[in-house]
mmCIF file of C-alpha atoms and ligand atoms in Angstrom:
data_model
loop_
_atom_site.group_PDB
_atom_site.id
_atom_site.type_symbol
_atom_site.label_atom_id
_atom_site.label_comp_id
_atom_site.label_asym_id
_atom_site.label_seq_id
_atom_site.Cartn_x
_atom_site.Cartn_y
_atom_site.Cartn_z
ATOM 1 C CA UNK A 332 54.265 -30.059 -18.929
ATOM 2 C CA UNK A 333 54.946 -26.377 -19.432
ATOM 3 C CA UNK A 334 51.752 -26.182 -21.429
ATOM 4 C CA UNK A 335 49.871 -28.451 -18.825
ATOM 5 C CA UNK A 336 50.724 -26.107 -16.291
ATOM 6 C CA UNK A 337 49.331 -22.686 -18.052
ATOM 7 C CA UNK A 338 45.960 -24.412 -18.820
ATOM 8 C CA UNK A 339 45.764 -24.746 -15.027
ATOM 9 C CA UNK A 340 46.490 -21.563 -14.187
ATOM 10 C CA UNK A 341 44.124 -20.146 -16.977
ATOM 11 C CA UNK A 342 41.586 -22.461 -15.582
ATOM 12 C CA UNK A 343 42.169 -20.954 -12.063
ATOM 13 C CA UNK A 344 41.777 -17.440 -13.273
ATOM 14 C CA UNK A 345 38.355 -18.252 -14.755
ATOM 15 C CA UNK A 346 37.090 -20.021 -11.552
ATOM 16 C CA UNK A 347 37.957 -16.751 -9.590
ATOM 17 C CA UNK A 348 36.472 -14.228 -11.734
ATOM 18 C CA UNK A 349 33.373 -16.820 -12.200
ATOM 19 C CA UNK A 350 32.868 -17.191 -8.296
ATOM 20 C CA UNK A 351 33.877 -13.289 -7.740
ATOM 21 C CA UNK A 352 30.870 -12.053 -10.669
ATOM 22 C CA UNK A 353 29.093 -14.714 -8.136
ATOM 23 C CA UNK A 354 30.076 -13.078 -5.134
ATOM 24 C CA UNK A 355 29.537 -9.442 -6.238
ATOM 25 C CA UNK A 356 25.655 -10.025 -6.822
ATOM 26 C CA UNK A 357 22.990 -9.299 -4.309
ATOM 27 C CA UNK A 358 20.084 -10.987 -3.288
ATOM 28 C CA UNK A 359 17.413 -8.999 -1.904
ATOM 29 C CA UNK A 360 14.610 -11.086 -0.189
ATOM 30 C CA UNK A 361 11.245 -9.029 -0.074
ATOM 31 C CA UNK A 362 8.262 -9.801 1.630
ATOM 32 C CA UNK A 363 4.572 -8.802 1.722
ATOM 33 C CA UNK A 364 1.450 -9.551 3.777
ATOM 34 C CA UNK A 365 -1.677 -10.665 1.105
ATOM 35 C CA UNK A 366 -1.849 -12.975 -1.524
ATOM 36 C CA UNK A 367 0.128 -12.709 -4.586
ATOM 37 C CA UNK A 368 -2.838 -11.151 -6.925
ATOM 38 C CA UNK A 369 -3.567 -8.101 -4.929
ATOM 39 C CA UNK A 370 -2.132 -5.290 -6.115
ATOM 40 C CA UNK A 371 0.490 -4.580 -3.619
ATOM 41 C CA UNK A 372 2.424 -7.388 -4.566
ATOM 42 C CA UNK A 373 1.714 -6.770 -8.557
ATOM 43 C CA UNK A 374 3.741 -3.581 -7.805
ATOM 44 C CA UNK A 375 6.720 -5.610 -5.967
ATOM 45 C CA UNK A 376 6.645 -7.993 -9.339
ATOM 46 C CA UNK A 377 7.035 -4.655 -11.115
ATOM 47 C CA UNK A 378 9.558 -3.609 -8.622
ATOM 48 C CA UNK A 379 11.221 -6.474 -8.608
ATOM 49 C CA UNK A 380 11.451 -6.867 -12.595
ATOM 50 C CA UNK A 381 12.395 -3.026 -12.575
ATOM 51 C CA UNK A 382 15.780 -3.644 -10.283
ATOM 52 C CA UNK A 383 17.200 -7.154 -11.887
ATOM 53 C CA UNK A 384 17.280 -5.166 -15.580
ATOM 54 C CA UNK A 385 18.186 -1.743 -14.088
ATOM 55 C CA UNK A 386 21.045 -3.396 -12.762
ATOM 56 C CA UNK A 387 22.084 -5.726 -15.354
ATOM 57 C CA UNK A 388 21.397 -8.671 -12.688
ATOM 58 C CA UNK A 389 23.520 -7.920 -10.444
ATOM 59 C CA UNK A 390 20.192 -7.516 -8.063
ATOM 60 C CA UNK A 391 18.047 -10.422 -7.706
ATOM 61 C CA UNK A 392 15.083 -9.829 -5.763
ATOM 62 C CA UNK A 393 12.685 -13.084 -4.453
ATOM 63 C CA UNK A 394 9.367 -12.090 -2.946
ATOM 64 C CA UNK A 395 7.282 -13.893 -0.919
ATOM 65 C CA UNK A 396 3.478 -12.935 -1.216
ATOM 66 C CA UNK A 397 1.127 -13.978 0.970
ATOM 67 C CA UNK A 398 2.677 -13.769 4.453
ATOM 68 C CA UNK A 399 4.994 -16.684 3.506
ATOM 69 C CA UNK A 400 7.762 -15.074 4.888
ATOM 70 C CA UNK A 401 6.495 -12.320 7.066
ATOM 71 C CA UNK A 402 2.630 -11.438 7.925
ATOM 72 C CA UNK A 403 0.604 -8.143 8.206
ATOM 73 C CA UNK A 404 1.409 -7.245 11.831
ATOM 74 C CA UNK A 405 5.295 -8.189 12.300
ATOM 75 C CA UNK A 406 6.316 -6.783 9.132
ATOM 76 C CA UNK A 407 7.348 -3.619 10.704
ATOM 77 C CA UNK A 408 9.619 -5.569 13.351
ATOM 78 C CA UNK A 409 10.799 -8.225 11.081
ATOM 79 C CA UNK A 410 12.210 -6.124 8.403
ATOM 80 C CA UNK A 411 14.017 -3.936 11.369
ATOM 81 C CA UNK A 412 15.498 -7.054 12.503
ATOM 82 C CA UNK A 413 16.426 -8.783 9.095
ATOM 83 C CA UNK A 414 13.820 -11.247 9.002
ATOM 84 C CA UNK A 415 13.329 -10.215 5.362
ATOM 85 C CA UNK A 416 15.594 -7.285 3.611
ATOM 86 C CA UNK A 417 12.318 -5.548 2.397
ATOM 87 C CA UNK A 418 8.789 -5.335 3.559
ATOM 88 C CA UNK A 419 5.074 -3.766 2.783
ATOM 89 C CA UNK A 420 3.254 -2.140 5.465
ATOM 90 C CA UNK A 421 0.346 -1.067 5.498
ATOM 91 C CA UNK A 422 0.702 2.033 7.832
ATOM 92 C CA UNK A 423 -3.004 1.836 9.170
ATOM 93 C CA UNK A 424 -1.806 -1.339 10.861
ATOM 94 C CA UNK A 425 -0.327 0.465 13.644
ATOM 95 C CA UNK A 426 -2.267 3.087 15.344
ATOM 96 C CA UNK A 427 0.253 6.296 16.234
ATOM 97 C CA UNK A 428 3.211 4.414 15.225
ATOM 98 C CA UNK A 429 3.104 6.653 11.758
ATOM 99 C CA UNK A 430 1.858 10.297 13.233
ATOM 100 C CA UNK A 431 2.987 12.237 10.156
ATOM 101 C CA UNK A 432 2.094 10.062 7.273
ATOM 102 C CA UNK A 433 -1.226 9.067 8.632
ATOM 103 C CA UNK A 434 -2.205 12.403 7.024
ATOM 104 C CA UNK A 435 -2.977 10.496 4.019
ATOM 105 C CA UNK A 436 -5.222 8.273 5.766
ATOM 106 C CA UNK A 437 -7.203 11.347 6.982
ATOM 107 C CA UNK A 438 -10.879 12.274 4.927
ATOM 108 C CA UNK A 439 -9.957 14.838 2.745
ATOM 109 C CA UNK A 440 -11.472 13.273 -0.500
ATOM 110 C CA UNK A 441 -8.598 11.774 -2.643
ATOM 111 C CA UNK A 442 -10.604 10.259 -5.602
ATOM 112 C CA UNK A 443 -7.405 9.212 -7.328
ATOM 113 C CA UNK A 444 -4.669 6.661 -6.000
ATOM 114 C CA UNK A 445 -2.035 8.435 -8.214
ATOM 115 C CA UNK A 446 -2.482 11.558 -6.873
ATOM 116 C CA UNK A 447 -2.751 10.535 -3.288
ATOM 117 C CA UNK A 448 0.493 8.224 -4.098
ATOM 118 C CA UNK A 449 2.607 10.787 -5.762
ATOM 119 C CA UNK A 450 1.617 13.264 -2.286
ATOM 120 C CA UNK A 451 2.543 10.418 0.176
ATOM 121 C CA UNK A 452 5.698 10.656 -1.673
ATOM 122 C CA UNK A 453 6.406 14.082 -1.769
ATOM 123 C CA UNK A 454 5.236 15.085 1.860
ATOM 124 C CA UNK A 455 7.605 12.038 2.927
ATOM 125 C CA UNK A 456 10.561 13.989 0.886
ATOM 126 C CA UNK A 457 9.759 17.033 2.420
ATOM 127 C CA UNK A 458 8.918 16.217 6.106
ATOM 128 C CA UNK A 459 11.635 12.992 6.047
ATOM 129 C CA UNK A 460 9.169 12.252 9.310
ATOM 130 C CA UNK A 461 11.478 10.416 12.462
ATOM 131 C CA UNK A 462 8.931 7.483 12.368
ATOM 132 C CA UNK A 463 11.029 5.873 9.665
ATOM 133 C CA UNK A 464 14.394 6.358 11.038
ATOM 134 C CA UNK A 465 15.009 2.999 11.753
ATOM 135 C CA UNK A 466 13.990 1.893 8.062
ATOM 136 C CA UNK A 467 15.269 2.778 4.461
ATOM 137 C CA UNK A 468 12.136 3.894 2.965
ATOM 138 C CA UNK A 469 12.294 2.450 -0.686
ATOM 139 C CA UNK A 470 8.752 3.517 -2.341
ATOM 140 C CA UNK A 471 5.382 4.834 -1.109
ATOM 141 C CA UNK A 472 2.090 4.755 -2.207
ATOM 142 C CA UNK A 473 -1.862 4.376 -1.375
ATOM 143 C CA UNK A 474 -5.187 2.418 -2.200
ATOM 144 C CA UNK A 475 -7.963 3.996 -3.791
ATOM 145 C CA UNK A 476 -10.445 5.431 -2.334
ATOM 146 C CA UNK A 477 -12.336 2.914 -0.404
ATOM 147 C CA UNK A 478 -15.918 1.672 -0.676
ATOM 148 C CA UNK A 479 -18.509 -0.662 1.195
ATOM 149 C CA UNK A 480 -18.620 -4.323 0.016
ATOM 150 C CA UNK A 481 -21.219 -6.181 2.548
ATOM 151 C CA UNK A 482 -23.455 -9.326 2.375
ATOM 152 C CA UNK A 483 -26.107 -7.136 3.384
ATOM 153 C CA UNK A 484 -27.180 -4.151 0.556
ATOM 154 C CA UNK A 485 -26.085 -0.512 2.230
ATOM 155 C CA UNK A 486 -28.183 1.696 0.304
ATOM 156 C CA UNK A 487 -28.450 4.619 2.583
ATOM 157 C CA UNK A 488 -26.185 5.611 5.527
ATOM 158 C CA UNK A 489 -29.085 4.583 8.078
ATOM 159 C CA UNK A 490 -28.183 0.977 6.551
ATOM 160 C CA UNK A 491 -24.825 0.995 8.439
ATOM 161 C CA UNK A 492 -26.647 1.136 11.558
ATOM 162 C CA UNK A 493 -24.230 -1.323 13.920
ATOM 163 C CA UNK A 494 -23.066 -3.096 10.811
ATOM 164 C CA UNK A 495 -20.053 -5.010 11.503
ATOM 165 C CA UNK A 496 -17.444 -4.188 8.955
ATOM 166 C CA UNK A 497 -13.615 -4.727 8.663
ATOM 167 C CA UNK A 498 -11.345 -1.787 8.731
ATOM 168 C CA UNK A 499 -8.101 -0.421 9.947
ATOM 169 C CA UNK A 500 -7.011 3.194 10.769
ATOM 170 C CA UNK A 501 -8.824 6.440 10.289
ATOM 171 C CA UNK A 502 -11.916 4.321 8.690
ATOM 172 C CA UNK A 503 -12.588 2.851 12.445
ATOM 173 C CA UNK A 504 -13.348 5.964 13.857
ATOM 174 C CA UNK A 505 -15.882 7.260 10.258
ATOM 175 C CA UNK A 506 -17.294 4.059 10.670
ATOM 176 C CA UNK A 507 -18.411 4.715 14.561
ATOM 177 C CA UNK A 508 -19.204 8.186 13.922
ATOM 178 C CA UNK A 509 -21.395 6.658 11.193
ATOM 179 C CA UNK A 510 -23.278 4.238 13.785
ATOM 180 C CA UNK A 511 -21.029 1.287 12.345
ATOM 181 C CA UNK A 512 -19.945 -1.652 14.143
ATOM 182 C CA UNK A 513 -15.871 -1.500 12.769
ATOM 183 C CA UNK A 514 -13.651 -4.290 13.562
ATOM 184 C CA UNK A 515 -10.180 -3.542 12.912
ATOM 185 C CA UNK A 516 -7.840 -6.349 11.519
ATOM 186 C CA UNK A 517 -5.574 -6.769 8.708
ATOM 187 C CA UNK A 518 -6.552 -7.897 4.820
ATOM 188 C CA UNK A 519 -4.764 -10.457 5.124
ATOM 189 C CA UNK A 520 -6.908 -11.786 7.429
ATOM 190 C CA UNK A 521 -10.493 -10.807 6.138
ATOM 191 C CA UNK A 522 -11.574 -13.603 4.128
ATOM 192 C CA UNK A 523 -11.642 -15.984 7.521
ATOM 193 C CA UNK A 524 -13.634 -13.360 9.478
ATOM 194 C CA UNK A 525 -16.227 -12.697 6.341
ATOM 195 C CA UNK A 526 -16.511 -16.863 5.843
ATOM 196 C CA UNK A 527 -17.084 -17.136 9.870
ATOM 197 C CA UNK A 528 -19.467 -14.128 10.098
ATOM 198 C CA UNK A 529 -17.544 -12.398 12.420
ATOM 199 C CA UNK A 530 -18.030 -9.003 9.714
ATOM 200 C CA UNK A 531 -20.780 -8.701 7.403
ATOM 201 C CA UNK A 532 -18.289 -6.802 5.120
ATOM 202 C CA UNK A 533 -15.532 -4.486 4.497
ATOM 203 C CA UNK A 534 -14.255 -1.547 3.709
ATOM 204 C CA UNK A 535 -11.071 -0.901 1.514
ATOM 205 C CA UNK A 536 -11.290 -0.468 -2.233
ATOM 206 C CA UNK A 537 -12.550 -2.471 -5.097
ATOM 207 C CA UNK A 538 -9.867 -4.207 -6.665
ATOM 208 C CA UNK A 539 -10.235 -7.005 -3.505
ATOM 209 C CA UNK A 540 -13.832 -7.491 -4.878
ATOM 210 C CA UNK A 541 -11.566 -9.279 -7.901
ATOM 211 C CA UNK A 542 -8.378 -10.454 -6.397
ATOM 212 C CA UNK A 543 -9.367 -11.771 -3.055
ATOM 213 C CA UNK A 544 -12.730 -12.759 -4.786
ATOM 214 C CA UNK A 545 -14.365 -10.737 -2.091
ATOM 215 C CA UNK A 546 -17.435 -10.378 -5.063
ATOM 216 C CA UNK A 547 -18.453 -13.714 -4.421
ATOM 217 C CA UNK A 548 -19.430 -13.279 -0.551
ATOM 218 C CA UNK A 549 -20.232 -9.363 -0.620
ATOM 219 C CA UNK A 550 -22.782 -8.888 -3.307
ATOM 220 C CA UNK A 551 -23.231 -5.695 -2.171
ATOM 221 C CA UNK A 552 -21.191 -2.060 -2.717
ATOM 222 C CA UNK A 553 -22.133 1.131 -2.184
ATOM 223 C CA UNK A 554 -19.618 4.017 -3.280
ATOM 224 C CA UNK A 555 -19.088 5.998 0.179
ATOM 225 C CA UNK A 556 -15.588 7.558 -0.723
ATOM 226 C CA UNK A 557 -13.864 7.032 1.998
ATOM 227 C CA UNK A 558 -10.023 7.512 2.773
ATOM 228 C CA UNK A 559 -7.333 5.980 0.904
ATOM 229 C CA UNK A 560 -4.969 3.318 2.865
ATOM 230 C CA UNK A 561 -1.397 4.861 2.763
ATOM 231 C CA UNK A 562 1.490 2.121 2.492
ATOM 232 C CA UNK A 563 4.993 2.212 2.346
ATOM 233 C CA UNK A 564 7.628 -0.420 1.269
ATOM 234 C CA UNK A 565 10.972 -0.310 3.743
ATOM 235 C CA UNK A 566 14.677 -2.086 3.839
ATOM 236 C CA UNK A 567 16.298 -3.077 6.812
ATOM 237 C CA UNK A 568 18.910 -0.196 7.542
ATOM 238 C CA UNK A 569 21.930 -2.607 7.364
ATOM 239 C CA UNK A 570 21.335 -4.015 4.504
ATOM 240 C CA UNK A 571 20.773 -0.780 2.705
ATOM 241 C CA UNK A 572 24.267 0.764 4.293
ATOM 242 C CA UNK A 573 25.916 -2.517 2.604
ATOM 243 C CA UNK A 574 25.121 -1.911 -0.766
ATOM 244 C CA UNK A 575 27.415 -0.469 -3.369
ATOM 245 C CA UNK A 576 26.519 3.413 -4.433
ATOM 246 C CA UNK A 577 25.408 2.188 -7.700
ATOM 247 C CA UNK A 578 22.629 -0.060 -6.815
ATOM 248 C CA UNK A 579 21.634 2.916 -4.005
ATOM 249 C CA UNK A 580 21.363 5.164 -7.016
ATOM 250 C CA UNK A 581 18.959 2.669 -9.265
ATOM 251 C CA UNK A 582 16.728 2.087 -6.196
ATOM 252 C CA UNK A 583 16.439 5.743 -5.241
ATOM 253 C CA UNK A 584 15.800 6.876 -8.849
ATOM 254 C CA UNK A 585 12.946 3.936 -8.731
ATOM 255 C CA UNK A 586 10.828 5.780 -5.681
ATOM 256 C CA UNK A 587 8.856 8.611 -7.121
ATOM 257 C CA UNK A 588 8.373 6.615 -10.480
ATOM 258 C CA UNK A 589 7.335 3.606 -8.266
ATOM 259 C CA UNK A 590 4.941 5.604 -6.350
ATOM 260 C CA UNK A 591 3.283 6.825 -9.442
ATOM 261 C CA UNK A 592 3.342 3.244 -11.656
ATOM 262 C CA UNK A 593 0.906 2.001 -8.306
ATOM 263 C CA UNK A 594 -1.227 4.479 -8.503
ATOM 264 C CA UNK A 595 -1.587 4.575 -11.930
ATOM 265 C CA UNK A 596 -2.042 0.892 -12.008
ATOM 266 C CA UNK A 597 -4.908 0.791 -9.489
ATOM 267 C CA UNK A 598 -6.956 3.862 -10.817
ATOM 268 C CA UNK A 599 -7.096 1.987 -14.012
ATOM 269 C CA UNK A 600 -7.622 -1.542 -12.380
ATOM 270 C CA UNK A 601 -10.340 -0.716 -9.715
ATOM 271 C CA UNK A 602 -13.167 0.215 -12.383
ATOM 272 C CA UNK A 603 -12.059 -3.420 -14.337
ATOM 273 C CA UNK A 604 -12.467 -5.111 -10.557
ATOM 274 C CA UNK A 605 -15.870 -3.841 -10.243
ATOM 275 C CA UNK A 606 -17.169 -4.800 -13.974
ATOM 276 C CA UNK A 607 -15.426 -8.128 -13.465
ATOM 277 C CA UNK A 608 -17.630 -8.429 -10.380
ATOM 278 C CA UNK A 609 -20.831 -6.741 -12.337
ATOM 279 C CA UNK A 610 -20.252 -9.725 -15.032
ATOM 280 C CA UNK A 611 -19.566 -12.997 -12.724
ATOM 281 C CA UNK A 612 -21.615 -12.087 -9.747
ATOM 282 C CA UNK A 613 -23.596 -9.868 -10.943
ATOM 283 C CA UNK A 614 -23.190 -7.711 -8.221
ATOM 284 C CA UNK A 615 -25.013 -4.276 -6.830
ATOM 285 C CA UNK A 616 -23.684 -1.052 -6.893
ATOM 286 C CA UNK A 617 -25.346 1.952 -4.351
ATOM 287 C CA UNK A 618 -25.008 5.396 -4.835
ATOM 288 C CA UNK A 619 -25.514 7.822 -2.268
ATOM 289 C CA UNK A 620 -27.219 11.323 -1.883
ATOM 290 C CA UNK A 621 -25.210 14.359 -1.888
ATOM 291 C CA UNK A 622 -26.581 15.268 1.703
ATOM 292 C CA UNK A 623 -25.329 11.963 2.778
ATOM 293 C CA UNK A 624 -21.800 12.560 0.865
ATOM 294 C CA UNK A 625 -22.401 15.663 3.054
ATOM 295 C CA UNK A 626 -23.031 14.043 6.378
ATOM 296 C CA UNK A 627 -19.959 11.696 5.633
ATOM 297 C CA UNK A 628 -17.389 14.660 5.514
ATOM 298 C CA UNK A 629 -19.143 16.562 8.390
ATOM 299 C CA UNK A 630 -18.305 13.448 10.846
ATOM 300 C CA UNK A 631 -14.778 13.439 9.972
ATOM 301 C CA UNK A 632 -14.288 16.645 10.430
ATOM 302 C CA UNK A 633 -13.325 15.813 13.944
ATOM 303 C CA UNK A 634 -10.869 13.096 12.968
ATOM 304 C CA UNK A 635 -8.465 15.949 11.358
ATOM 305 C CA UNK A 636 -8.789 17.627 14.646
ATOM 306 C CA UNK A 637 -7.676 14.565 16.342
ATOM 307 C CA UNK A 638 -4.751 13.709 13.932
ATOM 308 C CA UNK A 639 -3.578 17.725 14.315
ATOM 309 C CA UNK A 640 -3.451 17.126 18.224
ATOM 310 C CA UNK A 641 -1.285 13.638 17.497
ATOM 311 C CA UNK A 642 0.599 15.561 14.895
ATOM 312 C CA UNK A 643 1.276 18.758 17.333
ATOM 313 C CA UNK A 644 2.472 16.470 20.187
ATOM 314 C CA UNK A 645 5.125 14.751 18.097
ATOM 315 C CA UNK A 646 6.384 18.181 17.965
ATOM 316 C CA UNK A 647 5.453 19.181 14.020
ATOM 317 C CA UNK A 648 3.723 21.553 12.690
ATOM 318 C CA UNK A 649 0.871 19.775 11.607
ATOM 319 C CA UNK A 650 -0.807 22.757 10.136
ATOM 320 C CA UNK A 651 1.914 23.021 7.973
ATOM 321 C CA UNK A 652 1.766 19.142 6.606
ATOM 322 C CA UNK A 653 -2.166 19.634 6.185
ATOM 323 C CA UNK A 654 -1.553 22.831 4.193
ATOM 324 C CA UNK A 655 1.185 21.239 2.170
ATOM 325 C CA UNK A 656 -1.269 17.626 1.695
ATOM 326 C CA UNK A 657 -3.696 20.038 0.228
ATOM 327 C CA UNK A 658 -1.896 22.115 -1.668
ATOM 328 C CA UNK A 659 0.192 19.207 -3.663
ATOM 329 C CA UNK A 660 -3.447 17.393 -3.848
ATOM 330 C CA UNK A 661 -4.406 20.050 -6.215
ATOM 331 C CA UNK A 662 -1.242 20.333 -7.965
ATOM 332 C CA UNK A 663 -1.404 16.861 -8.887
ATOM 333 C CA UNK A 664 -5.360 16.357 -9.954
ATOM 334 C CA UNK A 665 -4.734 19.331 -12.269
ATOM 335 C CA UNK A 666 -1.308 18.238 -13.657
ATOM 336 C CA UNK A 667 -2.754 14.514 -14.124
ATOM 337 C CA UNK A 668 -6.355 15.533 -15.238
ATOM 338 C CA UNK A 669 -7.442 13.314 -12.006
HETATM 339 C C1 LIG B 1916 -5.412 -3.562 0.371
HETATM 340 C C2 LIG B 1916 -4.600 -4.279 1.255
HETATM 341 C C3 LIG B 1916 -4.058 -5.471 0.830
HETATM 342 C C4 LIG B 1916 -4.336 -5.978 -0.437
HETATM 343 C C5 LIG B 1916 -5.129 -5.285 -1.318
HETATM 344 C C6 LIG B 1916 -5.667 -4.082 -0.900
HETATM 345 N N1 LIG B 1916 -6.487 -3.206 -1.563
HETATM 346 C C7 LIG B 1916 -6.763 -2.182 -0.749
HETATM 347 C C8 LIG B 1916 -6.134 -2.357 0.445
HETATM 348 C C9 LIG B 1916 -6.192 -1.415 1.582
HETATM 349 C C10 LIG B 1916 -6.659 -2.050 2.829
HETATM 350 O O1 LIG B 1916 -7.817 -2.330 3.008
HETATM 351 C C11 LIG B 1916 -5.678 -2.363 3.821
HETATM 352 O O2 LIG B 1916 -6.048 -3.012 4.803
HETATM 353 O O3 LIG B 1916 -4.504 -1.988 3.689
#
């Protein structure tokens, strides 16, 4: 009986520490706007993968690609209000929401994603910019530089004459300055409006050509160089104040070298996308002049004016962020050889 009685209680004691190892876990749910092969949710894979072995499991993430759990344009809002724990945004999804980091969306020729990743990060550091107060900022980084893939060949800037191409942010305005028709609407939502005809192509950079199989419809790219898309990945503010220091500590060490995985990956990525498309569709590829190159940066010009103003009114010193942009731009191409 005696004996009976310990086996119980031994049996009761491993039930408790079984359901408290349970209990002491934490499930993370993450979601992200396109579809799963696109390289923003590659990195949340690698994220993801990155967290459940840093902390011996006792973070599970599940992600939801695709806009399964939340889309393009209430990511923002739904990871404020718990609608998913995390969430990627792309920041040229909502115009003046993101005055400070918008610098990165701003024509200043980035020609590497690493670099302009590693300075999102660092200017975020630095600045800590009140538009993500409400947010835990968990990792930043960018697209490459982005390119025009149309049905119709663009082989000189005259070409884009009231073209109607898909865009967001800073790329709007280049595009009208450039006598472009630019429509402004999520990724997420491009491959309806290029199938309908509603845009005769985009602009963004080429791994899509691959991974939303954008090759297939636009035969056609022509390397303009054109800003990077900046994008950050946030946490609800809640849930990040609930977690244990020791998680906190794994996912803050993971920023910077998150930032700089991304860009890494896509520098290497976007020249595969483009021979991928060379090889299957046996896509186009325009160059253009150096006057035209020319006539590109002239025209946005004005759009750095137009950011300082935004910049100035928010009451920073946008002179200073410029300067600093510039300054770690440099830095970084030399240290990285990009
Ligand atoms: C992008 C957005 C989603 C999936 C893959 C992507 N590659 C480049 C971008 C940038 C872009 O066009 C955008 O709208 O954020």
């Amino acid at each position: 009986m005696k004996r009976l009685l310990s086996m119980i209680a031994a049996a009761a004691v491993i039930t408790g520490l079984l359901a408290s190892v349970a209990m002491a876990g934490t499930m993370l749910t993450y979601a992200n706007f396109p579809p799963a092969t696109t390289f923003p949710c590659v990195q949340m894979e690698h994220w993801k993968g990155e967290v459940e072995k840093r902390t011996g499991g006792d973070v599970m993430v599940q992600t939801f690609p695709g806009s399964t759990l939340l889309g393009a344009k209430n990511m923002l809002r739904g990871v404020q209000t718990g609608q998913a724990d995390i969430g990627c945004i792309s920041t040229a999804y909502y115009p003046g929401v993101f005055p400070v980091i918008s610098a990165l969306n701003l024509p200043v020729a980035f020609t590497s994603t690493e670099v302009a990743s590693m300075v999102m990060w660092d200017i975020f550091q630095k600045y800590q910019p009140k538009e993500f107060d409400k947010v835990k900022v968990l990792t930043m980084f960018t697209s490459a530089p982005s390119q025009v893939m149309s049905k119709k060949p663009v082989k000189t800037l005259a070409d884009l004459n009231g073209l109607e191409l898909r865009a967001s942010g800073s790329i709007l305005k280049i595009l009208a300055n450039l006598g472009a028709q630019g429509v402004g609407m999520p990724m997420s939502q491009t491959p309806e409006a290029l199938q309908k005809g509603v845009v005769k192509g985009l602009v963004s950079s080429y791994d899509v050509l691959k991974d939303m199989n954008f090759a297939e419809i636009c035969r056609y790219e022509t390397v303009t160089n054109l800003p990077v898309y900046p994008f950050a990945i946030i946490m609800n503010k809640a849930k990040w104040d609930s977690l244990p220091a020791d998680t906190k500590k794994v996912l803050d060490e993971l920023g910077r070298e998150q930032a700089q995985w991304t860009g890494k990956y896509l520098d290497d990525y976007t020249s595969e996308a483009l021979q991928w498309s060379k090889d299957k569709y046996q896509v186009e590829v325009f160059t253009l002049t150096d006057a035209e190159h020319a006539e590109i940066k002239a025209k946005g010009a004005e759009l750095v004016d137009a950011w300082k103003e935004g910049v100035t009114k928010a009451g920073l010193d946008a002179d200073a962020v410029l300067a600093d942009m510039m300054a770690l731009k440099q830095k970084y191409e030399a240290e990285l050889g990009k």
